[in-house]
């Protein structure tokens, strides 16, 4: 495993398990078990996913000690504001059956994000959360956040070879903010697994195109959190630390950028208004 050092001194593995849309207890238990069996130590969830309780129970029932793994969760924009953000974090702690959260994110930019961030900083001072971060923030929003207080340790963005966010990633690197990729495999859409360049390079290393996509992101200093319910896929996703792409191969994959998104952009004003409070 490769580890990335955060700007607050903590560190995270280069790859973790995403849990979006895992809402069945048995599915979560099996995913967590398979993850631990294959060396995962980082689990990403969110209040919005409505599965923190399932993840918390699965982790609690595992033979692992709390210090053996990291949990990341998020606060939704409708819970921004001093009292609401405290309530959201406290609810997450209870659902996850833990007395601390390793990384807490603002899930999107939204009204009262400044008040939420101050709560994050306060909980960090108390040791209730170890690191504070954001999701889906663009450069303008990050600049606005920088005027309020502490710098976030990471920005979680929809990112994969077909949606690379290169300018924003450069900004994050320059500011020592880890880029974390959600949907790092583009949900298998747009024919990404049949892309000729990925297929050609994958044959050289006897790896799958999906493994190539994950390895490429990690080599550009991006943490990835692929989600899967399947034991074989969970194992395959983490089996990417026994080879290294050449500079030429990195550039070939970089050439695949199509700016294709399957979600909302950080600057989608209609979406931000929909999920926030007027």
XYZ file of N, CA and C in Angstrom:
834
model
N 0.840 -1.195 0.000
C 0.000 0.000 0.000
C 0.875 1.244 0.000
N 0.448 2.228 -0.740
C 1.062 3.545 -0.746
C 0.229 4.439 0.154
N 0.885 5.347 0.884
C 0.175 6.270 1.759
C 0.459 7.705 1.345
N -0.559 8.555 1.504
C -0.422 9.977 1.236
C -0.471 10.736 2.552
N 0.455 11.669 2.727
C 0.470 12.496 3.928
C -0.419 13.704 3.730
N -1.300 13.951 4.681
C -2.204 15.088 4.622
C -1.515 16.345 5.143
N -2.074 17.504 4.830
C -1.423 18.745 5.240
C -1.526 19.029 6.734
N -2.259 18.179 7.477
C -2.303 18.327 8.930
C -1.416 17.305 9.637
N -0.646 16.538 8.856
C 0.275 15.566 9.426
C -0.246 14.151 9.474
N -1.546 13.957 9.339
C -2.101 12.608 9.301
C -1.852 11.984 7.929
N -2.109 10.704 7.800
C -1.909 10.043 6.511
C -3.080 9.127 6.191
N -3.247 8.871 4.901
C -4.322 8.004 4.425
C -3.753 7.042 3.399
N -4.340 5.851 3.267
C -3.909 4.934 2.202
C -4.328 5.490 0.854
N -3.647 5.077 -0.180
C -3.964 5.574 -1.522
C -5.273 5.019 -2.058
N -5.800 3.975 -1.414
C -7.038 3.350 -1.885
C -7.897 2.927 -0.697
N -9.185 3.220 -0.790
C -10.122 2.818 0.245
C -11.377 2.245 -0.384
N -12.344 1.879 0.446
C -13.595 1.306 -0.043
C -14.708 2.340 0.034
N -15.334 2.631 -1.097
C -16.517 3.472 -1.118
C -17.751 2.644 -0.809
N -18.746 3.240 -0.151
C -19.932 2.480 0.253
C -21.232 3.087 -0.271
N -21.159 3.967 -1.247
C -22.362 4.605 -1.793
C -23.345 3.549 -2.310
N -24.603 3.696 -1.909
C -25.706 2.820 -2.322
C -25.629 1.406 -1.747
N -24.745 1.154 -0.787
C -24.780 -0.134 -0.087
C -25.736 0.038 1.091
N -26.959 -0.403 0.918
C -27.990 -0.172 1.929
C -28.594 -1.465 2.474
N -27.994 -2.585 2.131
C -28.432 -3.878 2.665
C -27.411 -4.362 3.687
N -27.896 -4.816 4.828
C -27.002 -5.198 5.921
C -26.035 -6.311 5.512
N -26.561 -7.331 4.861
C -25.714 -8.453 4.457
C -24.670 -8.002 3.443
N -25.077 -7.169 2.498
C -24.133 -6.655 1.500
C -23.001 -5.881 2.168
N -23.356 -5.054 3.144
C -22.330 -4.265 3.829
C -21.389 -5.172 4.617
N -21.932 -6.135 5.318
C -21.103 -7.057 6.103
C -20.115 -7.791 5.203
N -20.608 -8.270 4.066
C -19.743 -9.023 3.155
C -18.688 -8.121 2.512
N -19.070 -6.888 2.191
C -18.116 -5.955 1.593
C -17.016 -5.601 2.586
N -17.388 -5.337 3.832
C -16.395 -4.997 4.856
C -15.483 -6.184 5.127
N -16.047 -7.376 5.208
C -15.242 -8.576 5.442
C -14.239 -8.782 4.307
N -14.726 -8.671 3.070
C -13.837 -8.841 1.917
C -12.768 -7.761 1.894
N -13.147 -6.552 2.283
C -12.181 -5.454 2.311
C -11.065 -5.743 3.311
N -11.424 -6.129 4.507
C -10.401 -6.431 5.519
C -9.525 -7.606 5.084
N -10.127 -8.609 4.487
C -9.362 -9.781 4.051
C -8.322 -9.414 2.996
N -8.570 -8.330 2.272
C -7.661 -7.939 1.194
C -6.833 -6.691 1.510
N -6.836 -6.269 2.751
C -5.916 -5.219 3.165
C -6.449 -3.801 3.164
N -7.740 -3.617 2.987
C -8.316 -2.269 3.070
C -8.310 -1.788 4.516
N -8.080 -0.498 4.693
C -8.113 0.087 6.036
C -8.859 1.414 6.070
N -9.531 1.768 4.964
C -10.200 3.067 4.864
C -11.595 2.847 4.286
N -12.614 3.411 4.973
C -14.001 3.234 4.556
C -14.679 4.597 4.458
N -15.278 4.858 3.299
C -15.915 6.141 3.034
C -17.427 5.991 3.006
N -18.123 6.824 3.784
C -19.579 6.830 3.806
C -20.053 8.272 3.896
N -21.334 8.473 4.167
C -21.901 9.817 4.313
C -23.272 9.701 4.954
N -23.669 10.742 5.658
C -25.019 10.761 6.218
C -26.045 10.616 5.103
N -25.759 11.224 3.959
C -26.676 11.186 2.817
C -26.865 9.775 2.280
N -25.881 8.890 2.472
C -25.996 7.525 1.961
C -26.971 6.675 2.772
N -27.314 7.134 3.963
C -28.222 6.412 4.855
C -27.734 4.991 5.140
N -26.436 4.841 5.314
C -25.892 3.516 5.632
C -24.789 3.567 6.689
N -24.668 4.702 7.364
C -23.636 4.797 8.402
C -23.853 3.739 9.478
N -25.105 3.470 9.817
C -25.380 2.465 10.835
C -24.956 1.074 10.387
N -25.141 0.770 9.106
C -24.738 -0.536 8.583
C -23.221 -0.674 8.576
N -22.539 0.383 8.164
C -21.085 0.341 8.180
C -20.568 0.248 9.602
N -21.133 1.050 10.497
C -20.702 1.016 11.886
C -20.859 -0.349 12.516
N -21.999 -0.992 12.250
C -22.246 -2.322 12.804
C -21.271 -3.338 12.226
N -21.026 -3.266 10.924
C -20.113 -4.214 10.282
C -18.691 -4.047 10.801
N -18.275 -2.819 10.996
C -16.934 -2.579 11.530
C -16.848 -3.033 12.989
N -17.890 -2.755 13.755
C -17.906 -3.126 15.167
C -17.846 -4.638 15.336
N -18.493 -5.367 14.426
C -18.545 -6.823 14.519
C -17.315 -7.504 13.920
N -16.445 -6.726 13.331
C -15.227 -7.298 12.752
C -14.200 -7.536 13.856
N -13.199 -8.364 13.592
C -12.157 -8.599 14.604
C -11.133 -7.464 14.684
N -11.274 -6.462 13.855
C -10.308 -5.368 13.825
C -10.540 -4.388 14.975
N -9.444 -3.804 15.457
C -9.537 -2.752 16.456
C -9.795 -1.424 15.760
N -10.364 -0.476 16.491
C -10.709 0.810 15.880
C -9.488 1.496 15.283
N -8.346 1.365 15.919
C -7.144 2.030 15.406
C -6.590 1.363 14.146
N -7.168 0.224 13.770
C -6.696 -0.502 12.591
C -7.306 0.020 11.287
N -8.296 0.897 11.371
C -8.940 1.384 10.154
C -9.385 2.837 10.331
N -9.667 3.488 9.203
C -10.121 4.868 9.195
C -11.534 4.959 8.621
N -12.321 5.873 9.176
C -13.677 6.115 8.701
C -13.781 7.571 8.251
N -14.341 7.761 7.068
C -14.642 9.104 6.568
C -16.140 9.213 6.348
N -16.717 10.322 6.748
C -18.135 10.562 6.483
C -18.332 12.031 6.144
N -19.614 12.428 5.908
C -19.861 13.754 5.348
C -21.128 14.377 5.944
N -21.147 15.702 5.896
C -22.310 16.471 6.344
C -22.979 17.089 5.115
N -24.272 16.834 4.948
C -25.031 17.331 3.798
C -25.346 18.820 3.985
N -25.429 19.598 2.897
C -25.641 21.047 3.010
C -26.859 21.474 3.821
N -27.940 20.680 3.852
C -29.106 21.059 4.651
C -28.804 21.001 6.149
N -27.648 20.436 6.502
C -27.229 20.371 7.907
C -26.088 21.336 8.197
N -25.876 22.299 7.317
C -24.871 23.329 7.576
C -25.464 24.363 8.541
N -24.622 24.882 9.410
C -25.061 25.796 10.464
C -24.589 25.229 11.778
N -24.281 26.074 12.729
C -23.624 25.614 13.959
C -24.345 24.457 14.629
N -25.604 24.633 14.980
C -26.304 23.586 15.734
C -26.598 22.370 14.864
N -26.964 22.601 13.603
C -27.282 21.487 12.716
C -26.048 20.650 12.385
N -24.913 21.308 12.180
C -23.688 20.564 11.863
C -23.242 19.730 13.058
N -23.350 20.290 14.241
C -23.039 19.511 15.444
C -23.950 18.287 15.539
N -25.233 18.508 15.274
C -26.196 17.410 15.325
C -25.844 16.332 14.307
N -25.453 16.751 13.091
C -25.107 15.791 12.040
C -23.905 14.951 12.440
N -22.863 15.604 12.945
C -21.661 14.857 13.344
C -21.969 13.928 14.509
N -22.717 14.424 15.482
C -23.064 13.591 16.643
C -23.896 12.380 16.213
N -24.803 12.585 15.269
C -25.600 11.464 14.755
C -24.709 10.456 14.032
N -23.731 10.964 13.282
C -22.810 10.073 12.568
C -21.986 9.253 13.545
N -21.496 9.887 14.591
C -20.723 9.175 15.607
C -21.540 8.040 16.220
N -22.793 8.325 16.510
C -23.676 7.309 17.105
C -23.938 6.181 16.123
N -24.257 6.536 14.877
C -24.557 5.515 13.871
C -23.341 4.640 13.582
N -22.177 5.251 13.535
C -20.947 4.523 13.230
C -20.376 3.787 14.445
N -20.984 3.996 15.609
C -20.558 3.336 16.848
C -19.076 3.591 17.138
N -18.698 4.851 17.055
C -17.310 5.234 17.294
C -17.278 6.545 18.062
N -16.180 6.796 18.752
C -16.065 8.063 19.479
C -15.219 9.083 18.730
N -14.768 8.736 17.531
C -14.093 9.728 16.689
C -14.232 9.348 15.225
N -14.137 10.353 14.384
C -14.194 10.181 12.931
C -12.858 10.630 12.369
N -12.298 9.844 11.488
C -10.972 10.171 10.965
C -11.000 11.368 10.019
N -11.975 11.381 9.115
C -12.097 12.512 8.190
C -13.568 12.871 8.029
N -13.879 14.145 8.241
C -15.237 14.643 8.052
C -15.227 15.634 6.887
N -16.190 15.480 5.975
C -16.260 16.314 4.776
C -17.504 17.199 4.776
N -17.391 18.400 4.221
C -18.550 19.116 3.723
C -18.910 18.422 2.408
N -20.137 17.922 2.280
C -20.454 17.076 1.134
C -20.530 17.869 -0.170
N -21.027 19.084 -0.106
C -21.057 20.009 -1.239
C -20.920 21.422 -0.673
N -20.628 22.354 -1.524
C -20.666 23.762 -1.165
C -22.119 24.140 -0.908
N -22.368 25.001 0.076
C -23.739 25.405 0.345
C -23.822 26.546 1.339
N -25.028 27.093 1.479
C -25.268 28.175 2.412
C -24.902 27.740 3.826
N -24.258 28.634 4.553
C -23.804 28.395 5.928
C -22.636 27.417 6.003
N -21.953 27.193 4.870
C -20.790 26.297 4.910
C -19.726 26.842 5.846
N -19.676 28.174 6.001
C -18.682 28.776 6.885
C -18.944 28.397 8.343
N -20.206 28.373 8.740
C -20.545 27.960 10.107
C -20.234 26.482 10.317
N -20.524 25.677 9.312
C -20.218 24.248 9.401
C -18.721 24.029 9.551
N -17.940 24.813 8.807
C -16.485 24.658 8.858
C -15.934 25.014 10.235
N -16.506 26.009 10.871
C -16.075 26.373 12.221
C -16.370 25.243 13.205
N -17.493 24.562 13.011
C -17.798 23.392 13.846
C -16.767 22.292 13.597
N -16.436 22.078 12.333
C -15.404 21.089 12.002
C -14.110 21.398 12.754
N -13.697 22.665 12.707
C -12.451 23.062 13.366
C -12.537 22.832 14.875
N -13.693 23.126 15.455
C -13.879 22.925 16.891
C -13.819 21.442 17.248
N -14.478 20.609 16.465
C -14.453 19.173 16.736
C -13.057 18.598 16.521
N -12.312 19.188 15.601
C -10.928 18.746 15.399
C -10.079 19.095 16.616
N -10.262 20.291 17.153
C -9.516 20.681 18.356
C -9.815 19.749 19.519
N -11.043 19.270 19.575
C -11.432 18.360 20.652
C -10.969 16.926 20.401
N -10.513 16.632 19.185
C -10.098 15.277 18.861
C -11.243 14.378 18.449
N -12.439 14.944 18.279
C -13.597 14.149 17.883
C -13.502 13.793 16.406
N -12.918 14.667 15.621
C -12.559 14.359 14.248
C -11.063 14.602 14.095
N -10.413 13.797 13.279
C -8.964 13.890 13.131
C -8.552 14.846 12.014
N -9.325 14.872 10.927
C -9.005 15.723 9.784
C -10.295 16.257 9.182
N -10.221 17.461 8.594
C -11.405 18.092 8.024
C -11.202 18.321 6.534
N -12.258 18.068 5.761
C -12.116 18.030 4.310
C -13.401 18.482 3.629
N -13.376 18.495 2.308
C -14.546 18.876 1.513
C -14.745 17.866 0.386
N -15.912 17.952 -0.239
C -16.217 17.194 -1.449
C -16.789 18.159 -2.477
N -16.470 17.932 -3.720
C -17.128 18.637 -4.817
C -16.985 20.152 -4.744
N -15.846 20.636 -4.272
C -15.556 22.072 -4.253
C -14.674 22.410 -5.437
N -15.003 23.493 -6.153
C -14.126 23.953 -7.220
C -13.136 24.973 -6.660
N -12.285 25.515 -7.512
C -11.234 26.413 -7.044
C -11.811 27.671 -6.397
N -12.828 28.243 -6.991
C -13.434 29.453 -6.432
C -13.993 29.185 -5.038
N -14.645 28.052 -4.869
C -15.216 27.701 -3.565
C -14.117 27.417 -2.544
N -13.046 26.792 -2.992
C -11.915 26.534 -2.106
C -11.249 27.836 -1.677
N -11.142 28.771 -2.589
C -10.571 30.071 -2.247
C -11.432 30.783 -1.212
N -12.737 30.657 -1.352
C -13.648 31.250 -0.374
C -13.471 30.591 0.985
N -13.303 29.280 0.976
C -13.096 28.544 2.226
C -11.789 28.947 2.892
N -10.759 29.219 2.084
C -9.437 29.547 2.640
C -9.454 30.838 3.451
N -10.446 31.690 3.222
C -10.548 32.958 3.952
C -11.200 32.779 5.316
N -11.735 31.586 5.553
C -12.494 31.338 6.778
C -11.644 30.739 7.887
N -10.777 29.794 7.516
C -10.008 29.113 8.553
C -9.032 28.115 7.983
N -8.949 26.962 8.615
C -7.987 25.943 8.234
C -8.204 25.456 6.805
N -7.115 25.069 6.190
C -7.168 24.499 4.852
C -7.696 23.067 4.927
N -8.575 22.660 4.021
C -9.034 21.261 4.022
C -7.877 20.330 3.662
N -7.937 19.101 4.153
C -6.871 18.143 3.847
C -7.087 17.491 2.495
N -8.353 17.474 2.019
C -8.627 16.857 0.720
C -9.904 17.406 0.127
N -10.024 17.213 -1.181
C -11.229 17.558 -1.924
C -11.615 16.316 -2.720
N -12.787 15.769 -2.411
C -13.256 14.557 -3.086
C -14.083 14.960 -4.304
N -13.655 14.501 -5.482
C -14.276 14.897 -6.734
C -14.574 13.675 -7.601
N -15.577 13.785 -8.430
C -15.798 12.773 -9.455
C -14.620 12.845 -10.430
N -13.815 11.803 -10.487
C -12.600 11.833 -11.311
C -12.253 10.446 -11.824
N -11.904 10.368 -13.098
C -11.482 9.127 -13.730
C -10.796 9.501 -15.041
N -10.247 8.553 -15.778
C -9.544 8.922 -17.012
C -10.370 9.706 -18.016
N -11.701 9.590 -17.967
C -12.559 10.338 -18.880
C -13.029 11.674 -18.289
N -12.710 11.911 -17.019
C -13.044 13.173 -16.341
C -11.911 13.487 -15.362
N -10.891 14.196 -15.847
C -9.646 14.280 -15.094
C -9.500 15.506 -14.191
N -10.257 16.565 -14.437
C -10.167 17.762 -13.586
C -8.740 18.278 -13.456
N -8.006 18.278 -14.550
C -6.568 18.546 -14.471
C -6.216 19.907 -13.872
N -6.940 20.955 -14.253
C -6.631 22.282 -13.715
C -6.886 22.335 -12.213
N -8.002 21.775 -11.783
C -8.323 21.777 -10.359
C -7.355 20.897 -9.589
N -6.967 19.758 -10.162
C -6.005 18.880 -9.504
C -4.662 19.581 -9.344
N -4.252 20.341 -10.330
C -2.997 21.106 -10.226
C -3.094 22.116 -9.084
N -4.237 22.778 -8.980
C -4.455 23.723 -7.887
C -4.372 23.006 -6.539
N -5.014 21.848 -6.435
C -4.976 21.090 -5.184
C -3.551 20.688 -4.837
N -2.811 20.215 -5.815
C -1.424 19.820 -5.567
C -0.591 21.007 -5.100
N -0.772 22.151 -5.745
C -0.016 23.353 -5.372
C -0.325 23.792 -3.945
N -1.537 23.503 -3.489
C -1.961 23.932 -2.154
C -1.918 22.808 -1.118
N -1.267 21.706 -1.499
C -1.097 20.567 -0.591
C -2.433 20.049 -0.049
N -3.408 19.981 -0.944
C -4.715 19.402 -0.643
C -4.838 18.117 -1.466
N -5.047 17.003 -0.810
C -5.134 15.727 -1.510
C -6.373 15.698 -2.408
N -6.169 15.253 -3.629
C -7.292 15.005 -4.538
C -7.750 13.571 -4.313
N -9.015 13.407 -3.968
C -9.590 12.076 -3.780
C -10.654 11.870 -4.851
N -10.613 10.732 -5.525
C -11.516 10.475 -6.639
C -12.666 9.565 -6.234
N -13.903 10.087 -6.372
C -15.052 9.189 -6.284
C -15.488 8.852 -7.708
N -16.098 7.698 -7.867
C -16.412 7.156 -9.192
C -15.156 7.101 -10.066
N -14.056 6.544 -9.526
C -12.789 6.523 -10.279
C -12.797 5.590 -11.480
N -13.863 4.802 -11.605
C -13.990 3.902 -12.755
C -15.140 4.331 -13.669
N -15.609 5.558 -13.501
C -16.675 6.119 -14.337
C -17.925 5.243 -14.338
N -18.088 4.467 -13.265
C -19.238 3.561 -13.132
C -19.313 2.563 -14.291
N -18.169 2.349 -14.941
C -18.106 1.413 -16.058
C -18.826 1.894 -17.302
N -19.142 3.201 -17.355
C -19.916 3.734 -18.478
C -19.014 4.265 -19.593
N -19.639 4.643 -20.687
C -18.962 5.261 -21.843
C -17.927 4.344 -22.480
N -18.035 3.047 -22.215
C -17.095 2.104 -22.807
C -15.688 2.213 -22.284
N -15.534 2.735 -21.070
C -14.190 2.980 -20.550
C -13.378 1.687 -20.420
N -14.026 0.584 -20.082
C -13.292 -0.671 -19.914
C -12.883 -1.297 -21.245
N -13.416 -0.758 -22.313
C -13.024 -1.222 -23.649
C -12.171 -0.196 -24.381
N -11.755 0.827 -23.660
C -10.933 1.857 -24.299
C -9.651 1.223 -24.847
N -9.332 1.443 -26.123
C -8.168 0.786 -26.741
C -6.855 1.032 -26.013
N -6.656 2.239 -25.520
C -5.400 2.537 -24.823
C -5.319 1.785 -23.502
N -6.404 1.802 -22.740
C -6.408 1.079 -21.468
C -6.269 -0.426 -21.689
N -6.951 -0.944 -22.701
C -6.867 -2.378 -22.993
C -5.447 -2.768 -23.389
N -4.818 -1.982 -24.241
C -3.470 -2.285 -24.700
C -2.470 -2.290 -23.542
N -2.520 -1.257 -22.708
C -1.580 -1.172 -21.586
C -1.870 -2.262 -20.559
N -3.148 -2.568 -20.343
C -3.503 -3.576 -19.343
C -2.956 -4.948 -19.706
N -2.896 -5.245 -20.991
C -2.356 -6.542 -21.425
C -0.876 -6.654 -21.107
N -0.159 -5.559 -21.193
C 1.267 -5.563 -20.880
C 1.519 -5.994 -19.444
N 0.684 -5.544 -18.528
C 0.879 -5.822 -17.106
C 0.012 -6.972 -16.600
N -0.757 -7.575 -17.489
C -1.690 -8.633 -17.100
C -2.656 -8.127 -16.033
N -3.175 -6.934 -16.283
C -4.139 -6.305 -15.386
C -5.391 -5.959 -16.188
N -6.449 -5.579 -15.499
C -7.677 -5.172 -16.172
C -7.640 -3.677 -16.460
N -8.440 -3.197 -17.416
C -8.539 -1.747 -17.643
C -8.940 -0.985 -16.378
N -9.788 -1.602 -15.553
C -10.187 -0.950 -14.305
C -8.978 -0.754 -13.396
N -8.130 -1.762 -13.302
C -6.926 -1.638 -12.480
C -5.997 -0.561 -13.023
N -5.925 -0.458 -14.353
C -5.100 0.591 -14.967
C -5.620 1.966 -14.586
N -6.941 2.143 -14.630
C -7.540 3.430 -14.307
C -7.248 3.829 -12.863
N -7.328 2.865 -11.954
C -7.043 3.148 -10.552
C -5.563 3.462 -10.340
N -4.702 2.667 -10.957
C -3.257 2.867 -10.802
C -2.834 4.226 -11.353
N -3.423 4.613 -12.480
C -3.101 5.905 -13.084
C -3.417 7.049 -12.123
N -4.585 6.995 -11.498
C -4.954 8.043 -10.556
C -3.990 8.092 -9.379
N -3.652 6.937 -8.851
C -2.757 6.906 -7.695
C -1.387 7.465 -8.042
N -0.909 7.163 -9.237
C 0.406 7.672 -9.630
C 0.412 9.176 -9.873
N -0.764 9.754 -10.041
C -0.809 11.219 -10.112
C -1.175 11.814 -8.748
N -0.924 11.007 -7.693
C -1.089 11.425 -6.300
C -2.548 11.654 -5.928
N -3.420 10.845 -6.512
C -4.848 10.908 -6.222
C -5.273 9.669 -5.449
N -5.971 9.877 -4.348
C -6.531 8.759 -3.599
C -7.821 8.314 -4.276
N -8.058 7.007 -4.329
C -9.255 6.471 -4.971
C -10.095 5.677 -3.974
N -11.413 5.744 -4.136
C -12.317 5.011 -3.242
C -13.367 4.259 -4.077
N -12.933 3.276 -4.862
C -13.894 2.516 -5.663
C -14.869 1.750 -4.776
N -16.117 1.691 -5.204
C -17.150 0.966 -4.471
C -17.458 -0.347 -5.179
N -17.606 -1.407 -4.416
C -18.024 -2.674 -4.993
C -18.659 -3.547 -3.922
N -19.583 -4.393 -4.365
C -20.197 -5.378 -3.477
C -19.614 -6.763 -3.695
N -18.805 -6.905 -4.726
C -18.330 -8.224 -5.135
C -16.923 -8.505 -4.607
N -16.771 -9.659 -3.965
C -15.496 -10.001 -3.347
C -14.358 -9.989 -4.359
N -14.593 -10.554 -5.521
C -13.529 -10.606 -6.531
C -13.123 -9.217 -6.991
N -14.104 -8.327 -7.157
C -13.805 -6.972 -7.600
C -13.100 -6.178 -6.493
N -13.515 -6.387 -5.246
C -12.857 -5.721 -4.121
C -11.380 -6.124 -4.069
N -11.122 -7.407 -4.306
C -9.743 -7.891 -4.338
C -8.994 -7.329 -5.540
N -9.647 -7.320 -6.693
C -9.007 -6.822 -7.913
C -8.635 -5.347 -7.777
N -9.528 -4.558 -7.190
C -9.287 -3.118 -7.091
C -8.051 -2.761 -6.281
N -7.737 -3.564 -5.276
C -6.583 -3.247 -4.433
C -5.309 -3.933 -4.924
N -5.432 -4.798 -5.916
C -4.263 -5.531 -6.426
C -3.563 -4.728 -7.525
N -3.148 -3.520 -7.155
C -2.561 -2.607 -8.149
C -1.234 -2.017 -7.682
N -0.660 -2.623 -6.657
C 0.569 -2.064 -6.104
C 1.805 -2.890 -6.449
N 1.662 -3.764 -7.463
C 2.787 -4.600 -7.884
C 3.276 -4.231 -9.285
N 2.871 -3.055 -9.767
C 3.380 -2.587 -11.051
C 3.342 -1.061 -11.067
N 4.109 -0.466 -11.971
C 4.183 0.993 -12.079
C 4.093 1.397 -13.544
N 3.194 2.292 -13.851
C 3.058 2.800 -15.210
C 4.248 3.698 -15.557
N 4.692 3.630 -16.789
C 5.781 4.495 -17.235
C 5.240 5.905 -17.466
N 6.134 6.871 -17.579
C 5.720 8.240 -17.865
C 4.947 8.322 -19.182
N 5.405 7.558 -20.165
C 4.724 7.549 -21.459
C 3.307 7.012 -21.329
N 3.144 5.941 -20.542
C 1.814 5.361 -20.349
C 0.913 6.312 -19.571
N 1.496 7.011 -18.602
C 0.722 8.006 -17.863
C 0.195 9.079 -18.815
N 1.024 9.507 -19.742
C 0.615 10.528 -20.706
C -0.431 9.996 -21.675
N -0.298 8.737 -22.056
C -1.285 8.137 -22.956
C -2.665 8.114 -22.292
N -2.702 7.751 -21.025
C -3.980 7.730 -20.319
C -4.487 9.154 -20.089
N -3.578 10.079 -19.836
C -3.979 11.480 -19.678
C -4.662 12.003 -20.936
N -4.278 11.483 -22.097
C -4.857 11.939 -23.368
C -6.316 11.507 -23.538
N -6.825 10.656 -22.641
C -8.184 10.136 -22.768
C -9.251 11.081 -22.222
N -8.854 12.164 -21.600
C -9.809 13.070 -20.959
C -10.880 13.549 -21.940
N -12.144 13.318 -21.574
C -13.274 13.740 -22.404
C -14.204 14.705 -21.665
N -13.845 15.011 -20.417
C -14.658 15.903 -19.580
C -16.090 15.385 -19.445
N -16.215 14.057 -19.318
C -17.518 13.416 -19.199
C -17.880 13.201 -17.731
N -19.012 13.721 -17.335
C -19.473 13.564 -15.954
C -20.803 12.825 -15.936
N -21.018 12.032 -14.874
C -22.290 11.345 -14.684
C -22.979 11.828 -13.411
N -22.589 13.018 -12.968
C -23.199 13.587 -11.777
C -23.308 15.097 -11.970
N -23.352 15.819 -10.875
C -23.432 17.276 -10.918
C -22.035 17.880 -10.774
N -21.812 18.984 -11.422
C -20.541 19.687 -11.334
C -20.540 20.575 -10.080
N -19.353 20.872 -9.546
C -19.284 21.743 -8.365
C -19.895 23.119 -8.579
N -19.954 23.584 -9.842
C -20.498 24.910 -10.116
C -21.922 24.858 -10.678
N -22.611 23.731 -10.491
C -23.987 23.580 -10.951
C -24.903 24.322 -9.976
N -25.228 25.579 -10.286
C -25.976 26.423 -9.372
C -27.366 25.865 -9.075
N -28.021 25.297 -10.078
C -29.364 24.736 -9.855
C -29.299 23.587 -8.848
N -28.277 22.741 -8.975
C -28.119 21.619 -8.048
C -27.809 22.112 -6.639
N -26.896 23.071 -6.533
C -26.529 23.594 -5.224
C -27.729 24.238 -4.533
N -28.559 24.907 -5.306
C -29.771 25.500 -4.744
C -30.739 24.409 -4.298
N -30.839 23.344 -5.085
C -31.753 22.251 -4.763
C -31.398 21.548 -3.463
N -30.098 21.342 -3.230
C -29.694 20.581 -2.043
C -29.435 21.453 -0.830
N -29.420 22.760 -1.026
C -29.166 23.670 0.083
C -30.445 24.223 0.672
N -30.312 25.343 1.355
C -31.470 25.997 1.962
C -31.550 27.423 1.425
N -32.702 27.810 1.003
C -32.887 29.177 0.475
C -32.961 30.174 1.613
